[in-house]
Amino acid sequence: MLRIIYSLLLLVLISCSLKKGPADLFIYGGKIYTVNDQQPQVEAVAEKLGRIVFAGTEKEGRQWVDKSTEVIA
């Protein structure tokens, strides 16, 4: 039981760490098609550590960008 609790805690910590700090890659400037029926198209996508951490408008996605982020327009 204790092992399960530690595993869940580790997953939460990893998930939280993906949300902090800048993205590695930010792509915007065209139609980006998703596989999400509620959001079939977005303007921008941010990727960090090989995972998509943001999909939405360019304006909202800019919060993931800093000088270390590779930006593709």
PDB file of N, CA and C in Angstrom:
ATOM      1  N   MET A   1       0.817  -1.192   0.000  1.00  0.00           N
ATOM      2  CA  MET A   1       0.000   0.000   0.000  1.00  0.00           C
ATOM      3  C   MET A   1       0.862   1.259   0.000  1.00  0.00           C
ATOM      4  N   LEU A   2       1.901   1.241   0.810  1.00  0.00           N
ATOM      5  CA  LEU A   2       2.809   2.388   0.888  1.00  0.00           C
ATOM      6  C   LEU A   2       3.499   2.625  -0.451  1.00  0.00           C
ATOM      7  N   ARG A   3       3.803   1.562  -1.148  1.00  0.00           N
ATOM      8  CA  ARG A   3       4.442   1.673  -2.466  1.00  0.00           C
ATOM      9  C   ARG A   3       3.518   2.380  -3.459  1.00  0.00           C
ATOM     10  N   ILE A   4       2.234   2.090  -3.409  1.00  0.00           N
ATOM     11  CA  ILE A   4       1.254   2.736  -4.290  1.00  0.00           C
ATOM     12  C   ILE A   4       1.175   4.232  -3.990  1.00  0.00           C
ATOM     13  N   ILE A   5       1.165   4.586  -2.715  1.00  0.00           N
ATOM     14  CA  ILE A   5       1.105   5.997  -2.333  1.00  0.00           C
ATOM     15  C   ILE A   5       2.341   6.740  -2.827  1.00  0.00           C
ATOM     16  N   TYR A   6       3.510   6.158  -2.662  1.00  0.00           N
ATOM     17  CA  TYR A   6       4.738   6.789  -3.147  1.00  0.00           C
ATOM     18  C   TYR A   6       4.728   6.936  -4.668  1.00  0.00           C
ATOM     19  N   SER A   7       4.214   5.930  -5.361  1.00  0.00           N
ATOM     20  CA  SER A   7       4.140   5.992  -6.824  1.00  0.00           C
ATOM     21  C   SER A   7       3.212   7.113  -7.278  1.00  0.00           C
ATOM     22  N   LEU A   8       2.065   7.242  -6.633  1.00  0.00           N
ATOM     23  CA  LEU A   8       1.130   8.313  -6.973  1.00  0.00           C
ATOM     24  C   LEU A   8       1.731   9.683  -6.684  1.00  0.00           C
ATOM     25  N   LEU A   9       2.421   9.812  -5.580  1.00  0.00           N
ATOM     26  CA  LEU A   9       3.078  11.071  -5.242  1.00  0.00           C
ATOM     27  C   LEU A   9       4.132  11.436  -6.286  1.00  0.00           C
ATOM     28  N   LEU A  10       4.891  10.470  -6.735  1.00  0.00           N
ATOM     29  CA  LEU A  10       5.900  10.702  -7.763  1.00  0.00           C
ATOM     30  C   LEU A  10       5.254  11.166  -9.070  1.00  0.00           C
ATOM     31  N   LEU A  11       4.150  10.547  -9.457  1.00  0.00           N
ATOM     32  CA  LEU A  11       3.446  10.958 -10.672  1.00  0.00           C
ATOM     33  C   LEU A  11       2.934  12.393 -10.569  1.00  0.00           C
ATOM     34  N   VAL A  12       2.422  12.772  -9.416  1.00  0.00           N
ATOM     35  CA  VAL A  12       1.945  14.142  -9.209  1.00  0.00           C
ATOM     36  C   VAL A  12       3.101  15.124  -9.303  1.00  0.00           C
ATOM     37  N   LEU A  13       4.218  14.801  -8.691  1.00  0.00           N
ATOM     38  CA  LEU A  13       5.382  15.699  -8.744  1.00  0.00           C
ATOM     39  C   LEU A  13       5.908  15.859 -10.167  1.00  0.00           C
ATOM     40  N   ILE A  14       5.947  14.788 -10.931  1.00  0.00           N
ATOM     41  CA  ILE A  14       6.390  14.865 -12.319  1.00  0.00           C
ATOM     42  C   ILE A  14       5.429  15.709 -13.128  1.00  0.00           C
ATOM     43  N   SER A  15       4.156  15.514 -12.933  1.00  0.00           N
ATOM     44  CA  SER A  15       3.142  16.289 -13.652  1.00  0.00           C
ATOM     45  C   SER A  15       3.265  17.774 -13.334  1.00  0.00           C
ATOM     46  N   CYS A  16       3.462  18.114 -12.085  1.00  0.00           N
ATOM     47  CA  CYS A  16       3.598  19.523 -11.694  1.00  0.00           C
ATOM     48  C   CYS A  16       4.856  20.140 -12.278  1.00  0.00           C
ATOM     49  N   SER A  17       5.925  19.384 -12.363  1.00  0.00           N
ATOM     50  CA  SER A  17       7.176  19.932 -12.894  1.00  0.00           C
ATOM     51  C   SER A  17       7.059  20.256 -14.372  1.00  0.00           C
ATOM     52  N   LEU A  18       6.197  19.552 -15.115  1.00  0.00           N
ATOM     53  CA  LEU A  18       6.007  19.855 -16.528  1.00  0.00           C
ATOM     54  C   LEU A  18       5.290  21.179 -16.719  1.00  0.00           C
ATOM     55  N   LYS A  19       4.506  21.601 -15.738  1.00  0.00           N
ATOM     56  CA  LYS A  19       3.733  22.829 -15.865  1.00  0.00           C
ATOM     57  C   LYS A  19       4.544  24.066 -15.532  1.00  0.00           C
ATOM     58  N   LYS A  20       5.679  23.909 -14.886  1.00  0.00           N
ATOM     59  CA  LYS A  20       6.486  25.054 -14.484  1.00  0.00           C
ATOM     60  C   LYS A  20       7.604  25.295 -15.483  1.00  0.00           C
ATOM     61  N   GLY A  21       7.940  26.545 -15.650  1.00  0.00           N
ATOM     62  CA  GLY A  21       9.061  26.892 -16.502  1.00  0.00           C
ATOM     63  C   GLY A  21       8.699  26.951 -17.969  1.00  0.00           C
ATOM     64  N   PRO A  22       9.649  27.398 -18.771  1.00  0.00           N
ATOM     65  CA  PRO A  22       9.384  27.580 -20.205  1.00  0.00           C
ATOM     66  C   PRO A  22       9.321  26.260 -20.966  1.00  0.00           C
ATOM     67  N   ALA A  23       8.661  26.323 -22.102  1.00  0.00           N
ATOM     68  CA  ALA A  23       8.603  25.170 -23.001  1.00  0.00           C
ATOM     69  C   ALA A  23       9.924  25.044 -23.753  1.00  0.00           C
ATOM     70  N   ASP A  24      10.209  23.853 -24.229  1.00  0.00           N
ATOM     71  CA  ASP A  24      11.383  23.641 -25.077  1.00  0.00           C
ATOM     72  C   ASP A  24      11.106  24.110 -26.502  1.00  0.00           C
ATOM     73  N   LEU A  25       9.855  23.975 -26.935  1.00  0.00           N
ATOM     74  CA  LEU A  25       9.470  24.302 -28.313  1.00  0.00           C
ATOM     75  C   LEU A  25       8.090  24.939 -28.314  1.00  0.00           C
ATOM     76  N   PHE A  26       7.931  26.011 -29.097  1.00  0.00           N
ATOM     77  CA  PHE A  26       6.641  26.686 -29.249  1.00  0.00           C
ATOM     78  C   PHE A  26       6.383  26.849 -30.737  1.00  0.00           C
ATOM     79  N   ILE A  27       5.271  26.321 -31.205  1.00  0.00           N
ATOM     80  CA  ILE A  27       4.920  26.375 -32.629  1.00  0.00           C
ATOM     81  C   ILE A  27       3.613  27.151 -32.765  1.00  0.00           C
ATOM     82  N   TYR A  28       3.604  28.121 -33.703  1.00  0.00           N
ATOM     83  CA  TYR A  28       2.386  28.894 -33.940  1.00  0.00           C
ATOM     84  C   TYR A  28       2.390  29.409 -35.384  1.00  0.00           C
ATOM     85  N   GLY A  29       1.274  30.036 -35.755  1.00  0.00           N
ATOM     86  CA  GLY A  29       1.240  30.704 -37.048  1.00  0.00           C
ATOM     87  C   GLY A  29       0.466  29.981 -38.135  1.00  0.00           C
ATOM     88  N   GLY A  30      -0.286  28.981 -37.790  1.00  0.00           N
ATOM     89  CA  GLY A  30      -1.081  28.255 -38.778  1.00  0.00           C
ATOM     90  C   GLY A  30      -2.123  27.413 -38.082  1.00  0.00           C
ATOM     91  N   LYS A  31      -2.895  26.692 -38.847  1.00  0.00           N
ATOM     92  CA  LYS A  31      -3.888  25.791 -38.259  1.00  0.00           C
ATOM     93  C   LYS A  31      -3.190  24.518 -37.799  1.00  0.00           C
ATOM     94  N   ILE A  32      -3.380  24.174 -36.564  1.00  0.00           N
ATOM     95  CA  ILE A  32      -2.825  22.945 -36.007  1.00  0.00           C
ATOM     96  C   ILE A  32      -4.023  22.062 -35.656  1.00  0.00           C
ATOM     97  N   TYR A  33      -4.105  20.920 -36.288  1.00  0.00           N
ATOM     98  CA  TYR A  33      -5.225  20.002 -36.066  1.00  0.00           C
ATOM     99  C   TYR A  33      -4.907  19.059 -34.911  1.00  0.00           C
ATOM    100  N   THR A  34      -5.884  18.893 -34.025  1.00  0.00           N
ATOM    101  CA  THR A  34      -5.717  18.004 -32.882  1.00  0.00           C
ATOM    102  C   THR A  34      -6.620  16.781 -33.059  1.00  0.00           C
ATOM    103  N   VAL A  35      -6.533  15.868 -32.143  1.00  0.00           N
ATOM    104  CA  VAL A  35      -7.440  14.716 -32.136  1.00  0.00           C
ATOM    105  C   VAL A  35      -8.476  14.869 -31.013  1.00  0.00           C
ATOM    106  N   ASN A  36      -8.665  16.105 -30.570  1.00  0.00           N
ATOM    107  CA  ASN A  36      -9.603  16.422 -29.509  1.00  0.00           C
ATOM    108  C   ASN A  36     -10.881  16.972 -30.137  1.00  0.00           C
ATOM    109  N   ASP A  37     -11.987  16.270 -29.979  1.00  0.00           N
ATOM    110  CA  ASP A  37     -13.259  16.705 -30.563  1.00  0.00           C
ATOM    111  C   ASP A  37     -13.732  18.048 -30.014  1.00  0.00           C
ATOM    112  N   GLN A  38     -13.401  18.371 -28.755  1.00  0.00           N
ATOM    113  CA  GLN A  38     -13.794  19.646 -28.172  1.00  0.00           C
ATOM    114  C   GLN A  38     -12.929  20.809 -28.678  1.00  0.00           C
ATOM    115  N   GLN A  39     -11.768  20.514 -29.196  1.00  0.00           N
ATOM    116  CA  GLN A  39     -10.844  21.545 -29.679  1.00  0.00           C
ATOM    117  C   GLN A  39     -10.115  21.009 -30.921  1.00  0.00           C
ATOM    118  N   PRO A  40     -10.823  20.911 -32.061  1.00  0.00           N
ATOM    119  CA  PRO A  40     -10.241  20.271 -33.244  1.00  0.00           C
ATOM    120  C   PRO A  40      -9.088  21.040 -33.889  1.00  0.00           C
ATOM    121  N   GLN A  41      -9.030  22.356 -33.679  1.00  0.00           N
ATOM    122  CA  GLN A  41      -7.941  23.165 -34.219  1.00  0.00           C
ATOM    123  C   GLN A  41      -7.446  24.134 -33.148  1.00  0.00           C
ATOM    124  N   VAL A  42      -6.150  24.391 -33.159  1.00  0.00           N
ATOM    125  CA  VAL A  42      -5.562  25.392 -32.269  1.00  0.00           C
ATOM    126  C   VAL A  42      -4.602  26.256 -33.078  1.00  0.00           C
ATOM    127  N   GLU A  43      -4.200  27.382 -32.508  1.00  0.00           N
ATOM    128  CA  GLU A  43      -3.259  28.295 -33.157  1.00  0.00           C
ATOM    129  C   GLU A  43      -1.814  28.004 -32.773  1.00  0.00           C
ATOM    130  N   ALA A  44      -1.633  27.412 -31.591  1.00  0.00           N
ATOM    131  CA  ALA A  44      -0.273  27.236 -31.076  1.00  0.00           C
ATOM    132  C   ALA A  44      -0.170  25.986 -30.215  1.00  0.00           C
ATOM    133  N   VAL A  45       1.051  25.451 -30.151  1.00  0.00           N
ATOM    134  CA  VAL A  45       1.344  24.277 -29.329  1.00  0.00           C
ATOM    135  C   VAL A  45       2.696  24.505 -28.655  1.00  0.00           C
ATOM    136  N   ALA A  46       2.775  24.142 -27.370  1.00  0.00           N
ATOM    137  CA  ALA A  46       4.042  24.193 -26.638  1.00  0.00           C
ATOM    138  C   ALA A  46       4.411  22.781 -26.209  1.00  0.00           C
ATOM    139  N   GLU A  47       5.707  22.477 -26.324  1.00  0.00           N
ATOM    140  CA  GLU A  47       6.213  21.141 -25.968  1.00  0.00           C
ATOM    141  C   GLU A  47       7.327  21.299 -24.947  1.00  0.00           C
ATOM    142  N   LYS A  48       7.330  20.425 -23.941  1.00  0.00           N
ATOM    143  CA  LYS A  48       8.376  20.421 -22.930  1.00  0.00           C
ATOM    144  C   LYS A  48       8.706  18.984 -22.567  1.00  0.00           C
ATOM    145  N   LEU A  49       9.966  18.659 -22.620  1.00  0.00           N
ATOM    146  CA  LEU A  49      10.431  17.317 -22.274  1.00  0.00           C
ATOM    147  C   LEU A  49       9.718  16.230 -23.061  1.00  0.00           C
ATOM    148  N   GLY A  50       9.432  16.516 -24.347  1.00  0.00           N
ATOM    149  CA  GLY A  50       8.814  15.537 -25.219  1.00  0.00           C
ATOM    150  C   GLY A  50       7.317  15.385 -25.061  1.00  0.00           C
ATOM    151  N   ARG A  51       6.678  16.276 -24.293  1.00  0.00           N
ATOM    152  CA  ARG A  51       5.232  16.200 -24.070  1.00  0.00           C
ATOM    153  C   ARG A  51       4.586  17.526 -24.423  1.00  0.00           C
ATOM    154  N   ILE A  52       3.399  17.474 -24.975  1.00  0.00           N
ATOM    155  CA  ILE A  52       2.653  18.690 -25.258  1.00  0.00           C
ATOM    156  C   ILE A  52       2.092  19.196 -23.933  1.00  0.00           C
ATOM    157  N   VAL A  53       2.477  20.426 -23.574  1.00  0.00           N
ATOM    158  CA  VAL A  53       2.023  21.006 -22.314  1.00  0.00           C
ATOM    159  C   VAL A  53       0.991  22.105 -22.528  1.00  0.00           C
ATOM    160  N   PHE A  54       0.806  22.525 -23.790  1.00  0.00           N
ATOM    161  CA  PHE A  54      -0.177  23.560 -24.092  1.00  0.00           C
ATOM    162  C   PHE A  54      -0.647  23.409 -25.527  1.00  0.00           C
ATOM    163  N   ALA A  55      -1.952  23.631 -25.739  1.00  0.00           N
ATOM    164  CA  ALA A  55      -2.539  23.718 -27.078  1.00  0.00           C
ATOM    165  C   ALA A  55      -3.671  24.727 -26.982  1.00  0.00           C
ATOM    166  N   GLY A  56      -3.574  25.790 -27.778  1.00  0.00           N
ATOM    167  CA  GLY A  56      -4.601  26.825 -27.712  1.00  0.00           C
ATOM    168  C   GLY A  56      -4.233  28.014 -28.571  1.00  0.00           C
ATOM    169  N   THR A  57      -4.552  29.208 -28.074  1.00  0.00           N
ATOM    170  CA  THR A  57      -4.272  30.419 -28.843  1.00  0.00           C
ATOM    171  C   THR A  57      -2.809  30.821 -28.695  1.00  0.00           C
ATOM    172  N   GLU A  58      -2.327  31.562 -29.694  1.00  0.00           N
ATOM    173  CA  GLU A  58      -0.951  32.045 -29.622  1.00  0.00           C
ATOM    174  C   GLU A  58      -0.754  32.938 -28.403  1.00  0.00           C
ATOM    175  N   LYS A  59      -1.701  33.825 -28.162  1.00  0.00           N
ATOM    176  CA  LYS A  59      -1.588  34.764 -27.043  1.00  0.00           C
ATOM    177  C   LYS A  59      -1.458  34.024 -25.708  1.00  0.00           C
ATOM    178  N   GLU A  60      -2.305  33.018 -25.480  1.00  0.00           N
ATOM    179  CA  GLU A  60      -2.236  32.244 -24.233  1.00  0.00           C
ATOM    180  C   GLU A  60      -0.947  31.432 -24.155  1.00  0.00           C
ATOM    181  N   GLY A  61      -0.493  30.931 -25.298  1.00  0.00           N
ATOM    182  CA  GLY A  61       0.696  30.090 -25.330  1.00  0.00           C
ATOM    183  C   GLY A  61       1.992  30.828 -25.079  1.00  0.00           C
ATOM    184  N   ARG A  62       1.991  32.137 -25.272  1.00  0.00           N
ATOM    185  CA  ARG A  62       3.214  32.931 -25.065  1.00  0.00           C
ATOM    186  C   ARG A  62       3.725  32.858 -23.628  1.00  0.00           C
ATOM    187  N   GLN A  63       2.879  32.461 -22.689  1.00  0.00           N
ATOM    188  CA  GLN A  63       3.333  32.316 -21.304  1.00  0.00           C
ATOM    189  C   GLN A  63       4.384  31.213 -21.162  1.00  0.00           C
ATOM    190  N   TRP A  64       4.448  30.315 -22.130  1.00  0.00           N
ATOM    191  CA  TRP A  64       5.407  29.211 -22.106  1.00  0.00           C
ATOM    192  C   TRP A  64       6.740  29.575 -22.753  1.00  0.00           C
ATOM    193  N   VAL A  65       6.852  30.763 -23.323  1.00  0.00           N
ATOM    194  CA  VAL A  65       8.036  31.147 -24.105  1.00  0.00           C
ATOM    195  C   VAL A  65       8.970  32.044 -23.292  1.00  0.00           C
ATOM    196  N   ASP A  66      10.260  31.736 -23.351  1.00  0.00           N
ATOM    197  CA  ASP A  66      11.296  32.654 -22.874  1.00  0.00           C
ATOM    198  C   ASP A  66      12.488  32.539 -23.821  1.00  0.00           C
ATOM    199  N   LYS A  67      13.612  33.105 -23.450  1.00  0.00           N
ATOM    200  CA  LYS A  67      14.752  33.158 -24.370  1.00  0.00           C
ATOM    201  C   LYS A  67      15.333  31.778 -24.689  1.00  0.00           C
ATOM    202  N   SER A  68      15.052  30.776 -23.856  1.00  0.00           N
ATOM    203  CA  SER A  68      15.582  29.433 -24.134  1.00  0.00           C
ATOM    204  C   SER A  68      14.670  28.585 -25.008  1.00  0.00           C
ATOM    205  N   THR A  69      13.469  29.067 -25.274  1.00  0.00           N
ATOM    206  CA  THR A  69      12.474  28.310 -26.050  1.00  0.00           C
ATOM    207  C   THR A  69      12.739  28.446 -27.541  1.00  0.00           C
ATOM    208  N   GLU A  70      12.761  27.334 -28.259  1.00  0.00           N
ATOM    209  CA  GLU A  70      12.821  27.369 -29.715  1.00  0.00           C
ATOM    210  C   GLU A  70      11.428  27.706 -30.226  1.00  0.00           C
ATOM    211  N   VAL A  71      11.341  28.742 -31.060  1.00  0.00           N
ATOM    212  CA  VAL A  71      10.050  29.207 -31.568  1.00  0.00           C
ATOM    213  C   VAL A  71      10.012  28.972 -33.074  1.00  0.00           C
ATOM    214  N   ILE A  72       8.942  28.323 -33.537  1.00  0.00           N
ATOM    215  CA  ILE A  72       8.733  28.090 -34.968  1.00  0.00           C
ATOM    216  C   ILE A  72       7.429  28.762 -35.358  1.00  0.00           C
ATOM    217  N   ALA A  73       7.543  29.699 -36.313  1.00  0.00           N
ATOM    218  CA  ALA A  73       6.343  30.436 -36.775  1.00  0.00           C
ATOM    219  C   ALA A  73       5.989  29.996 -38.157  1.00  0.00           C
TER     220      ALA A  73
END
